[in-house]
């Protein structure tokens, strides 16, 4: 849960920073990419939404 909150905060900060410096479109794209990278794993950046890690014995 904490990882999800951190992911959301980073996405919002990236949007605000890039929207004010470059372009709102770039800010939206960056925020979406950050959310896609962080949310499937609960914000930790590894694993997957379904629990499989991709390794087989």
N, CA, C, O and CB atoms as a CASP TS submission, in Angstrom:
PFRMAT TS
TARGET T0000
AUTHOR 0000-0000-0000
METHOD Language model
MODEL 1
PARENT N/A
ATOM      1  N   UNK     1       0.823  -1.188   0.000  1.00  0.00           N
ATOM      2  CA  UNK     1       0.000   0.000   0.000  1.00  0.00           C
ATOM      3  C   UNK     1       0.870   1.256   0.000  1.00  0.00           C
ATOM      4  O   UNK     1       0.567   2.228  -0.692  1.00  0.00           O
ATOM      5  CB  UNK     1      -0.938  -0.004   1.204  1.00  0.00           C
ATOM      6  N   UNK     2       1.935   1.230   0.768  1.00  0.00           N
ATOM      7  CA  UNK     2       2.839   2.381   0.804  1.00  0.00           C
ATOM      8  C   UNK     2       3.488   2.573  -0.564  1.00  0.00           C
ATOM      9  O   UNK     2       3.646   3.701  -1.031  1.00  0.00           O
ATOM     10  CB  UNK     2       3.923   2.197   1.898  1.00  0.00           C
ATOM     11  N   UNK     3       3.865   1.460  -1.204  1.00  0.00           N
ATOM     12  CA  UNK     3       4.478   1.553  -2.528  1.00  0.00           C
ATOM     13  C   UNK     3       3.542   2.171  -3.548  1.00  0.00           C
ATOM     14  O   UNK     3       3.980   2.921  -4.420  1.00  0.00           O
ATOM     15  CB  UNK     3       4.912   0.186  -3.000  1.00  0.00           C
ATOM     16  N   UNK     4       2.258   1.865  -3.447  1.00  0.00           N
ATOM     17  CA  UNK     4       1.270   2.433  -4.357  1.00  0.00           C
ATOM     18  C   UNK     4       1.137   3.937  -4.142  1.00  0.00           C
ATOM     19  O   UNK     4       1.035   4.698  -5.103  1.00  0.00           O
ATOM     20  CB  UNK     4      -0.088   1.748  -4.168  1.00  0.00           C
ATOM     21  N   UNK     5       1.138   4.356  -2.900  1.00  0.00           N
ATOM     22  CA  UNK     5       1.050   5.784  -2.589  1.00  0.00           C
ATOM     23  C   UNK     5       2.289   6.513  -3.093  1.00  0.00           C
ATOM     24  O   UNK     5       2.182   7.607  -3.646  1.00  0.00           O
ATOM     25  CB  UNK     5       0.881   6.003  -1.071  1.00  0.00           C
ATOM     26  N   UNK     6       3.462   5.917  -2.907  1.00  0.00           N
ATOM     27  CA  UNK     6       4.701   6.526  -3.402  1.00  0.00           C
ATOM     28  C   UNK     6       4.666   6.629  -4.921  1.00  0.00           C
ATOM     29  O   UNK     6       5.082   7.643  -5.481  1.00  0.00           O
ATOM     30  CB  UNK     6       5.933   5.709  -2.949  1.00  0.00           C
ATOM     31  N   UNK     7       4.172   5.586  -5.595  1.00  0.00           N
ATOM     32  CA  UNK     7       4.068   5.612  -7.052  1.00  0.00           C
ATOM     33  C   UNK     7       3.154   6.739  -7.511  1.00  0.00           C
ATOM     34  O   UNK     7       3.480   7.458  -8.455  1.00  0.00           O
ATOM     35  CB  UNK     7       3.554   4.268  -7.577  1.00  0.00           C
ATOM     36  N   UNK     8       2.021   6.895  -6.854  1.00  0.00           N
ATOM     37  CA  UNK     8       1.097   7.967  -7.217  1.00  0.00           C
ATOM     38  C   UNK     8       1.711   9.343  -6.984  1.00  0.00           C
ATOM     39  O   UNK     8       1.550  10.243  -7.808  1.00  0.00           O
ATOM     40  CB  UNK     8      -0.196   7.836  -6.425  1.00  0.00           C
ATOM     41  N   UNK     9       2.409   9.507  -5.868  1.00  0.00           N
ATOM     42  CA  UNK     9       3.044  10.795  -5.587  1.00  0.00           C
ATOM     43  C   UNK     9       4.128  11.132  -6.610  1.00  0.00           C
ATOM     44  O   UNK     9       4.234  12.278  -7.048  1.00  0.00           O
ATOM     45  CB  UNK     9       3.641  10.789  -4.186  1.00  0.00           C
ATOM     46  N   UNK    10       4.929  10.141  -6.989  1.00  0.00           N
ATOM     47  CA  UNK    10       5.975  10.370  -7.992  1.00  0.00           C
ATOM     48  C   UNK    10       5.349  10.719  -9.336  1.00  0.00           C
ATOM     49  O   UNK    10       5.855  11.589 -10.045  1.00  0.00           O
ATOM     50  CB  UNK    10       6.882   9.127  -8.131  1.00  0.00           C
ATOM     51  N   UNK    11       4.255  10.052  -9.695  1.00  0.00           N
ATOM     52  CA  UNK    11       3.581  10.351 -10.958  1.00  0.00           C
ATOM     53  C   UNK    11       3.028  11.772 -10.960  1.00  0.00           C
ATOM     54  O   UNK    11       3.140  12.479 -11.961  1.00  0.00           O
ATOM     55  CB  UNK    11       2.451   9.346 -11.213  1.00  0.00           C
ATOM     56  N   UNK    12       2.438  12.189  -9.858  1.00  0.00           N
ATOM     57  CA  UNK    12       1.901  13.549  -9.768  1.00  0.00           C
ATOM     58  C   UNK    12       3.023  14.578  -9.827  1.00  0.00           C
ATOM     59  O   UNK    12       2.900  15.592 -10.514  1.00  0.00           O
ATOM     60  CB  UNK    12       1.090  13.725  -8.472  1.00  0.00           C
ATOM     61  N   UNK    13       4.113  14.325  -9.114  1.00  0.00           N
ATOM     62  CA  UNK    13       5.245  15.256  -9.148  1.00  0.00           C
ATOM     63  C   UNK    13       5.853  15.349 -10.541  1.00  0.00           C
ATOM     64  O   UNK    13       6.209  16.437 -10.993  1.00  0.00           O
ATOM     65  CB  UNK    13       6.313  14.829  -8.146  1.00  0.00           C
ATOM     66  N   UNK    14       5.974  14.212 -11.222  1.00  0.00           N
ATOM     67  CA  UNK    14       6.513  14.220 -12.582  1.00  0.00           C
ATOM     68  C   UNK    14       5.601  15.011 -13.507  1.00  0.00           C
ATOM     69  O   UNK    14       6.075  15.785 -14.339  1.00  0.00           O
ATOM     70  CB  UNK    14       6.690  12.785 -13.106  1.00  0.00           C
ATOM     71  N   UNK    15       4.291  14.819 -13.364  1.00  0.00           N
ATOM     72  CA  UNK    15       3.356  15.567 -14.202  1.00  0.00           C
ATOM     73  C   UNK    15       3.475  17.067 -13.953  1.00  0.00           C
ATOM     74  O   UNK    15       3.574  17.850 -14.899  1.00  0.00           O
ATOM     75  CB  UNK    15       1.920  15.103 -13.942  1.00  0.00           C
ATOM     76  N   UNK    16       3.464  17.467 -12.688  1.00  0.00           N
ATOM     77  CA  UNK    16       3.532  18.894 -12.377  1.00  0.00           C
ATOM     78  C   UNK    16       4.827  19.525 -12.867  1.00  0.00           C
ATOM     79  O   UNK    16       4.819  20.625 -13.419  1.00  0.00           O
ATOM     80  CB  UNK    16       3.393  19.109 -10.883  1.00  0.00           C
ATOM     81  N   UNK    17       5.932  18.830 -12.666  1.00  0.00           N
ATOM     82  CA  UNK    17       7.229  19.359 -13.083  1.00  0.00           C
ATOM     83  C   UNK    17       7.319  19.474 -14.600  1.00  0.00           C
ATOM     84  O   UNK    17       7.695  20.522 -15.125  1.00  0.00           O
ATOM     85  CB  UNK    17       8.356  18.474 -12.560  1.00  0.00           C
ATOM     86  N   UNK    18       6.975  18.399 -15.303  1.00  0.00           N
ATOM     87  CA  UNK    18       7.094  18.418 -16.759  1.00  0.00           C
ATOM     88  C   UNK    18       6.039  19.301 -17.411  1.00  0.00           C
ATOM     89  O   UNK    18       6.312  19.913 -18.443  1.00  0.00           O
ATOM     90  CB  UNK    18       6.990  17.011 -17.306  1.00  0.00           C
ATOM     91  N   UNK    19       4.855  19.383 -16.844  1.00  0.00           N
ATOM     92  CA  UNK    19       3.816  20.247 -17.407  1.00  0.00           C
ATOM     93  C   UNK    19       4.203  21.712 -17.276  1.00  0.00           C
ATOM     94  O   UNK    19       3.886  22.520 -18.149  1.00  0.00           O
ATOM     95  CB  UNK    19       2.471  19.994 -16.716  1.00  0.00           C
ATOM     96  N   UNK    20       4.886  22.058 -16.192  1.00  0.00           N
ATOM     97  CA  UNK    20       5.271  23.456 -16.018  1.00  0.00           C
ATOM     98  C   UNK    20       6.523  23.817 -16.813  1.00  0.00           C
ATOM     99  O   UNK    20       6.669  24.961 -17.244  1.00  0.00           O
ATOM    100  CB  UNK    20       5.498  23.749 -14.550  1.00  0.00           C
ATOM    101  N   UNK    21       7.423  22.862 -17.012  1.00  0.00           N
ATOM    102  CA  UNK    21       8.671  23.163 -17.712  1.00  0.00           C
ATOM    103  C   UNK    21       8.607  22.923 -19.215  1.00  0.00           C
ATOM    104  O   UNK    21       9.159  23.708 -19.986  1.00  0.00           O
ATOM    105  CB  UNK    21       9.776  22.345 -17.134  1.00  0.00           C
ATOM    106  N   UNK    22       7.947  21.858 -19.643  1.00  0.00           N
ATOM    107  CA  UNK    22       8.008  21.476 -21.054  1.00  0.00           C
ATOM    108  C   UNK    22       6.636  21.587 -21.705  1.00  0.00           C
ATOM    109  O   UNK    22       6.379  22.511 -22.477  1.00  0.00           O
ATOM    110  CB  UNK    22       8.547  20.047 -21.202  1.00  0.00           C
ATOM    111  N   UNK    23       5.755  20.639 -21.390  1.00  0.00           N
ATOM    112  CA  UNK    23       4.443  20.586 -22.030  1.00  0.00           C
ATOM    113  C   UNK    23       3.532  19.674 -21.217  1.00  0.00           C
ATOM    114  O   UNK    23       3.986  18.672 -20.665  1.00  0.00           O
ATOM    115  CB  UNK    23       4.557  20.088 -23.502  1.00  0.00           C
ATOM    116  N   UNK    24       2.257  20.016 -21.144  1.00  0.00           N
ATOM    117  CA  UNK    24       1.325  19.139 -20.422  1.00  0.00           C
ATOM    118  C   UNK    24       1.230  17.737 -21.025  1.00  0.00           C
ATOM    119  O   UNK    24       1.028  16.762 -20.300  1.00  0.00           O
ATOM    120  CB  UNK    24      -0.051  19.767 -20.399  1.00  0.00           C
ATOM    121  N   UNK    25       1.375  17.632 -22.345  1.00  0.00           N
ATOM    122  CA  UNK    25       1.313  16.319 -22.995  1.00  0.00           C
ATOM    123  C   UNK    25       2.468  15.437 -22.518  1.00  0.00           C
ATOM    124  O   UNK    25       2.272  14.258 -22.222  1.00  0.00           O
ATOM    125  CB  UNK    25       1.351  16.471 -24.537  1.00  0.00           C
ATOM    126  N   UNK    26       3.659  16.006 -22.445  1.00  0.00           N
ATOM    127  CA  UNK    26       4.827  15.259 -21.971  1.00  0.00           C
ATOM    128  C   UNK    26       4.627  14.851 -20.514  1.00  0.00           C
ATOM    129  O   UNK    26       5.009  13.749 -20.119  1.00  0.00           O
ATOM    130  CB  UNK    26       6.120  16.102 -22.125  1.00  0.00           C
ATOM    131  N   UNK    27       4.035  15.727 -19.721  1.00  0.00           N
ATOM    132  CA  UNK    27       3.756  15.408 -18.327  1.00  0.00           C
ATOM    133  C   UNK    27       2.782  14.255 -18.175  1.00  0.00           C
ATOM    134  O   UNK    27       2.962  13.389 -17.319  1.00  0.00           O
ATOM    135  CB  UNK    27       3.217  16.618 -17.624  1.00  0.00           C
ATOM    136  N   UNK    28       1.746  14.245 -19.012  1.00  0.00           N
ATOM    137  CA  UNK    28       0.761  13.161 -18.965  1.00  0.00           C
ATOM    138  C   UNK    28       1.399  11.836 -19.360  1.00  0.00           C
ATOM    139  O   UNK    28       1.173  10.814 -18.711  1.00  0.00           O
ATOM    140  CB  UNK    28      -0.429  13.470 -19.889  1.00  0.00           C
ATOM    141  N   UNK    29       2.198  11.855 -20.428  1.00  0.00           N
ATOM    142  CA  UNK    29       2.861  10.628 -20.879  1.00  0.00           C
ATOM    143  C   UNK    29       3.799  10.098 -19.799  1.00  0.00           C
ATOM    144  O   UNK    29       3.819   8.896 -19.531  1.00  0.00           O
ATOM    145  CB  UNK    29       3.643  10.882 -22.184  1.00  0.00           C
ATOM    146  N   UNK    30       4.571  10.980 -19.181  1.00  0.00           N
ATOM    147  CA  UNK    30       5.492  10.555 -18.126  1.00  0.00           C
ATOM    148  C   UNK    30       4.734   9.978 -16.931  1.00  0.00           C
ATOM    149  O   UNK    30       5.141   8.961 -16.370  1.00  0.00           O
ATOM    150  CB  UNK    30       6.367  11.733 -17.676  1.00  0.00           C
ATOM    151  N   UNK    31       3.638  10.621 -16.543  1.00  0.00           N
ATOM    152  CA  UNK    31       2.852  10.129 -15.410  1.00  0.00           C
ATOM    153  C   UNK    31       2.257   8.755 -15.708  1.00  0.00           C
ATOM    154  O   UNK    31       2.242   7.882 -14.840  1.00  0.00           O
ATOM    155  CB  UNK    31       1.734  11.122 -15.066  1.00  0.00           C
ATOM    156  N   UNK    32       1.771   8.562 -16.924  1.00  0.00           N
ATOM    157  CA  UNK    32       1.211   7.259 -17.300  1.00  0.00           C
ATOM    158  C   UNK    32       2.286   6.184 -17.280  1.00  0.00           C
ATOM    159  O   UNK    32       2.046   5.075 -16.803  1.00  0.00           O
ATOM    160  CB  UNK    32       0.561   7.330 -18.690  1.00  0.00           C
ATOM    161  N   UNK    33       3.471   6.503 -17.795  1.00  0.00           N
ATOM    162  CA  UNK    33       4.559   5.521 -17.793  1.00  0.00           C
ATOM    163  C   UNK    33       4.988   5.162 -16.373  1.00  0.00           C
ATOM    164  O   UNK    33       5.275   4.000 -16.085  1.00  0.00           O
ATOM    165  CB  UNK    33       5.756   6.056 -18.577  1.00  0.00           C
ATOM    166  N   UNK    34       5.032   6.144 -15.497  1.00  0.00           N
ATOM    167  CA  UNK    34       5.390   5.881 -14.103  1.00  0.00           C
ATOM    168  C   UNK    34       4.337   4.994 -13.443  1.00  0.00           C
ATOM    169  O   UNK    34       4.677   4.068 -12.706  1.00  0.00           O
ATOM    170  CB  UNK    34       5.543   7.205 -13.321  1.00  0.00           C
ATOM    171  N   UNK    35       3.072   5.272 -13.704  1.00  0.00           N
ATOM    172  CA  UNK    35       2.007   4.449 -13.125  1.00  0.00           C
ATOM    173  C   UNK    35       2.051   3.022 -13.658  1.00  0.00           C
ATOM    174  O   UNK    35       1.853   2.070 -12.904  1.00  0.00           O
ATOM    175  CB  UNK    35       0.643   5.069 -13.414  1.00  0.00           C
ATOM    176  N   UNK    36       2.307   2.872 -14.949  1.00  0.00           N
ATOM    177  CA  UNK    36       2.395   1.527 -15.522  1.00  0.00           C
ATOM    178  C   UNK    36       3.579   0.750 -14.958  1.00  0.00           C
ATOM    179  O   UNK    36       3.503  -0.468 -14.801  1.00  0.00           O
ATOM    180  CB  UNK    36       2.507   1.607 -17.040  1.00  0.00           C
ATOM    181  N   UNK    37       4.657   1.438 -14.656  1.00  0.00           N
ATOM    182  CA  UNK    37       5.836   0.771 -14.106  1.00  0.00           C
ATOM    183  C   UNK    37       5.645   0.405 -12.639  1.00  0.00           C
ATOM    184  O   UNK    37       6.176  -0.609 -12.185  1.00  0.00           O
ATOM    185  CB  UNK    37       7.062   1.659 -14.260  1.00  0.00           C
ATOM    186  N   UNK    38       4.905   1.203 -11.898  1.00  0.00           N
ATOM    187  CA  UNK    38       4.812   0.989 -10.462  1.00  0.00           C
ATOM    188  C   UNK    38       3.614   0.222  -9.974  1.00  0.00           C
ATOM    189  O   UNK    38       3.729  -0.529  -9.005  1.00  0.00           O
ATOM    190  CB  UNK    38       4.826   2.258  -9.802  1.00  0.00           C
ATOM    191  N   UNK    39       2.466   0.379 -10.605  1.00  0.00           N
ATOM    192  CA  UNK    39       1.234  -0.197 -10.064  1.00  0.00           C
ATOM    193  C   UNK    39       1.151  -1.718 -10.158  1.00  0.00           C
ATOM    194  O   UNK    39       0.680  -2.331  -9.200  1.00  0.00           O
ATOM    195  CB  UNK    39       0.068   0.392 -10.769  1.00  0.00           C
ATOM    196  N   UNK    40       1.578  -2.381 -11.254  1.00  0.00           N
ATOM    197  CA  UNK    40       1.403  -3.840 -11.300  1.00  0.00           C
ATOM    198  C   UNK    40       2.060  -4.586 -10.144  1.00  0.00           C
ATOM    199  O   UNK    40       1.589  -5.656  -9.757  1.00  0.00           O
ATOM    200  CB  UNK    40       1.950  -4.366 -12.586  1.00  0.00           C
ATOM    201  N   UNK    41       3.119  -4.050  -9.599  1.00  0.00           N
ATOM    202  CA  UNK    41       3.821  -4.734  -8.524  1.00  0.00           C
ATOM    203  C   UNK    41       3.512  -4.116  -7.164  1.00  0.00           C
ATOM    204  O   UNK    41       4.179  -4.437  -6.181  1.00  0.00           O
ATOM    205  CB  UNK    41       5.315  -4.706  -8.778  1.00  0.00           C
ATOM    206  N   UNK    42       2.538  -3.257  -7.091  1.00  0.00           N
ATOM    207  CA  UNK    42       2.236  -2.587  -5.839  1.00  0.00           C
ATOM    208  C   UNK    42       3.175  -1.429  -5.579  1.00  0.00           C
ATOM    209  O   UNK    42       3.252  -0.939  -4.452  1.00  0.00           O
ATOM    210  CB  UNK    42       2.301  -3.562  -4.700  1.00  0.00           C
ATOM    211  N   UNK    43       3.897  -0.976  -6.608  1.00  0.00           N
ATOM    212  CA  UNK    43       4.761   0.174  -6.461  1.00  0.00           C
ATOM    213  C   UNK    43       6.214  -0.156  -6.208  1.00  0.00           C
ATOM    214  O   UNK    43       7.022   0.754  -6.022  1.00  0.00           O
ATOM    215  CB  UNK    43       4.269   1.010  -5.375  1.00  0.00           C
ATOM    216  N   UNK    44       6.578  -1.444  -6.193  1.00  0.00           N
ATOM    217  CA  UNK    44       7.956  -1.799  -5.904  1.00  0.00           C
ATOM    218  C   UNK    44       8.791  -2.013  -7.155  1.00  0.00           C
ATOM    219  O   UNK    44      10.015  -2.095  -7.059  1.00  0.00           O
ATOM    220  CB  UNK    44       7.992  -3.029  -5.065  1.00  0.00           C
ATOM    221  N   UNK    45       8.165  -2.107  -8.332  1.00  0.00           N
ATOM    222  CA  UNK    45       8.914  -2.184  -9.579  1.00  0.00           C
ATOM    223  C   UNK    45       9.351  -3.569  -9.993  1.00  0.00           C
ATOM    224  O   UNK    45      10.101  -3.698 -10.960  1.00  0.00           O
ATOM    225  CB  UNK    45      10.090  -1.342  -9.479  1.00  0.00           C
ATOM    226  N   UNK    46       8.912  -4.624  -9.298  1.00  0.00           N
ATOM    227  CA  UNK    46       9.261  -5.980  -9.709  1.00  0.00           C
ATOM    228  C   UNK    46       8.055  -6.875  -9.477  1.00  0.00           C
ATOM    229  O   UNK    46       7.110  -6.492  -8.789  1.00  0.00           O
ATOM    230  CB  UNK    46      10.509  -6.508  -8.933  1.00  0.00           C
ATOM    231  N   UNK    47       8.093  -8.074 -10.058  1.00  0.00           N
ATOM    232  CA  UNK    47       6.954  -8.968  -9.939  1.00  0.00           C
ATOM    233  C   UNK    47       5.908  -8.616 -10.981  1.00  0.00           C
ATOM    234  O   UNK    47       6.174  -7.855 -11.911  1.00  0.00           O
ATOM    235  CB  UNK    47       6.355  -8.902  -8.529  1.00  0.00           C
ATOM    236  N   UNK    48       4.722  -9.174 -10.819  1.00  0.00           N
ATOM    237  CA  UNK    48       3.658  -8.896 -11.765  1.00  0.00           C
ATOM    238  C   UNK    48       2.330  -8.793 -11.046  1.00  0.00           C
ATOM    239  O   UNK    48       2.223  -9.081  -9.854  1.00  0.00           O
ATOM    240  CB  UNK    48       3.598  -9.971 -12.841  1.00  0.00           C
ATOM    241  N   UNK    49       1.344  -8.388 -11.777  1.00  0.00           N
ATOM    242  CA  UNK    49       0.015  -8.201 -11.230  1.00  0.00           C
ATOM    243  C   UNK    49      -0.599  -9.526 -10.785  1.00  0.00           C
ATOM    244  O   UNK    49      -1.445  -9.550  -9.891  1.00  0.00           O
ATOM    245  CB  UNK    49      -0.879  -7.527 -12.254  1.00  0.00           C
ATOM    246  N   UNK    50      -0.174 -10.634 -11.410  1.00  0.00           N
ATOM    247  CA  UNK    50      -0.781 -11.928 -11.144  1.00  0.00           C
ATOM    248  C   UNK    50       0.067 -12.804 -10.227  1.00  0.00           C
ATOM    249  O   UNK    50      -0.320 -13.939  -9.948  1.00  0.00           O
ATOM    250  CB  UNK    50      -1.029 -12.645 -12.438  1.00  0.00           C
ATOM    251  N   UNK    51       1.193 -12.320  -9.757  1.00  0.00           N
ATOM    252  CA  UNK    51       1.990 -13.038  -8.784  1.00  0.00           C
ATOM    253  C   UNK    51       3.069 -13.935  -9.348  1.00  0.00           C
ATOM    254  O   UNK    51       3.890 -14.440  -8.581  1.00  0.00           O
ATOM    255  CB  UNK    51       1.114 -13.834  -7.963  1.00  0.00           C
ATOM    256  N   UNK    52       3.110 -14.159 -10.650  1.00  0.00           N
ATOM    257  CA  UNK    52       4.146 -15.012 -11.246  1.00  0.00           C
ATOM    258  C   UNK    52       5.411 -14.200 -11.467  1.00  0.00           C
ATOM    259  O   UNK    52       5.350 -13.043 -11.883  1.00  0.00           O
ATOM    260  CB  UNK    52       3.658 -15.630 -12.586  1.00  0.00           C
ATOM    261  N   UNK    53       6.550 -14.805 -11.189  1.00  0.00           N
ATOM    262  CA  UNK    53       7.814 -14.098 -11.376  1.00  0.00           C
ATOM    263  C   UNK    53       8.509 -14.487 -12.662  1.00  0.00           C
ATOM    264  O   UNK    53       9.532 -13.897 -13.010  1.00  0.00           O
ATOM    265  CB  UNK    53       8.728 -14.358 -10.215  1.00  0.00           C
ATOM    266  N   UNK    54       7.980 -15.463 -13.377  1.00  0.00           N
ATOM    267  CA  UNK    54       8.563 -15.846 -14.653  1.00  0.00           C
ATOM    268  C   UNK    54       9.628 -16.918 -14.572  1.00  0.00           C
ATOM    269  O   UNK    54      10.258 -17.226 -15.584  1.00  0.00           O
ATOM    270  CB  UNK    54       9.133 -14.665 -15.295  1.00  0.00           C
ATOM    271  N   UNK    55       9.850 -17.494 -13.410  1.00  0.00           N
ATOM    272  CA  UNK    55      10.847 -18.559 -13.282  1.00  0.00           C
ATOM    273  C   UNK    55      10.138 -19.887 -13.130  1.00  0.00           C
ATOM    274  O   UNK    55       9.129 -19.993 -12.432  1.00  0.00           O
ATOM    275  CB  UNK    55      11.793 -18.304 -12.080  1.00  0.00           C
ATOM    276  N   UNK    56      10.672 -20.891 -13.785  1.00  0.00           N
ATOM    277  CA  UNK    56      10.112 -22.237 -13.681  1.00  0.00           C
ATOM    278  C   UNK    56      11.196 -23.198 -13.243  1.00  0.00           C
ATOM    279  O   UNK    56      12.355 -23.067 -13.638  1.00  0.00           O
ATOM    280  CB  UNK    56       9.492 -22.690 -15.024  1.00  0.00           C
ATOM    281  N   UNK    57      10.821 -24.149 -12.439  1.00  0.00           N
ATOM    282  CA  UNK    57      11.788 -25.137 -11.951  1.00  0.00           C
ATOM    283  C   UNK    57      11.913 -26.291 -12.915  1.00  0.00           C
ATOM    284  O   UNK    57      12.683 -27.220 -12.670  1.00  0.00           O
ATOM    285  CB  UNK    57      11.388 -25.653 -10.573  1.00  0.00           C
TER
END
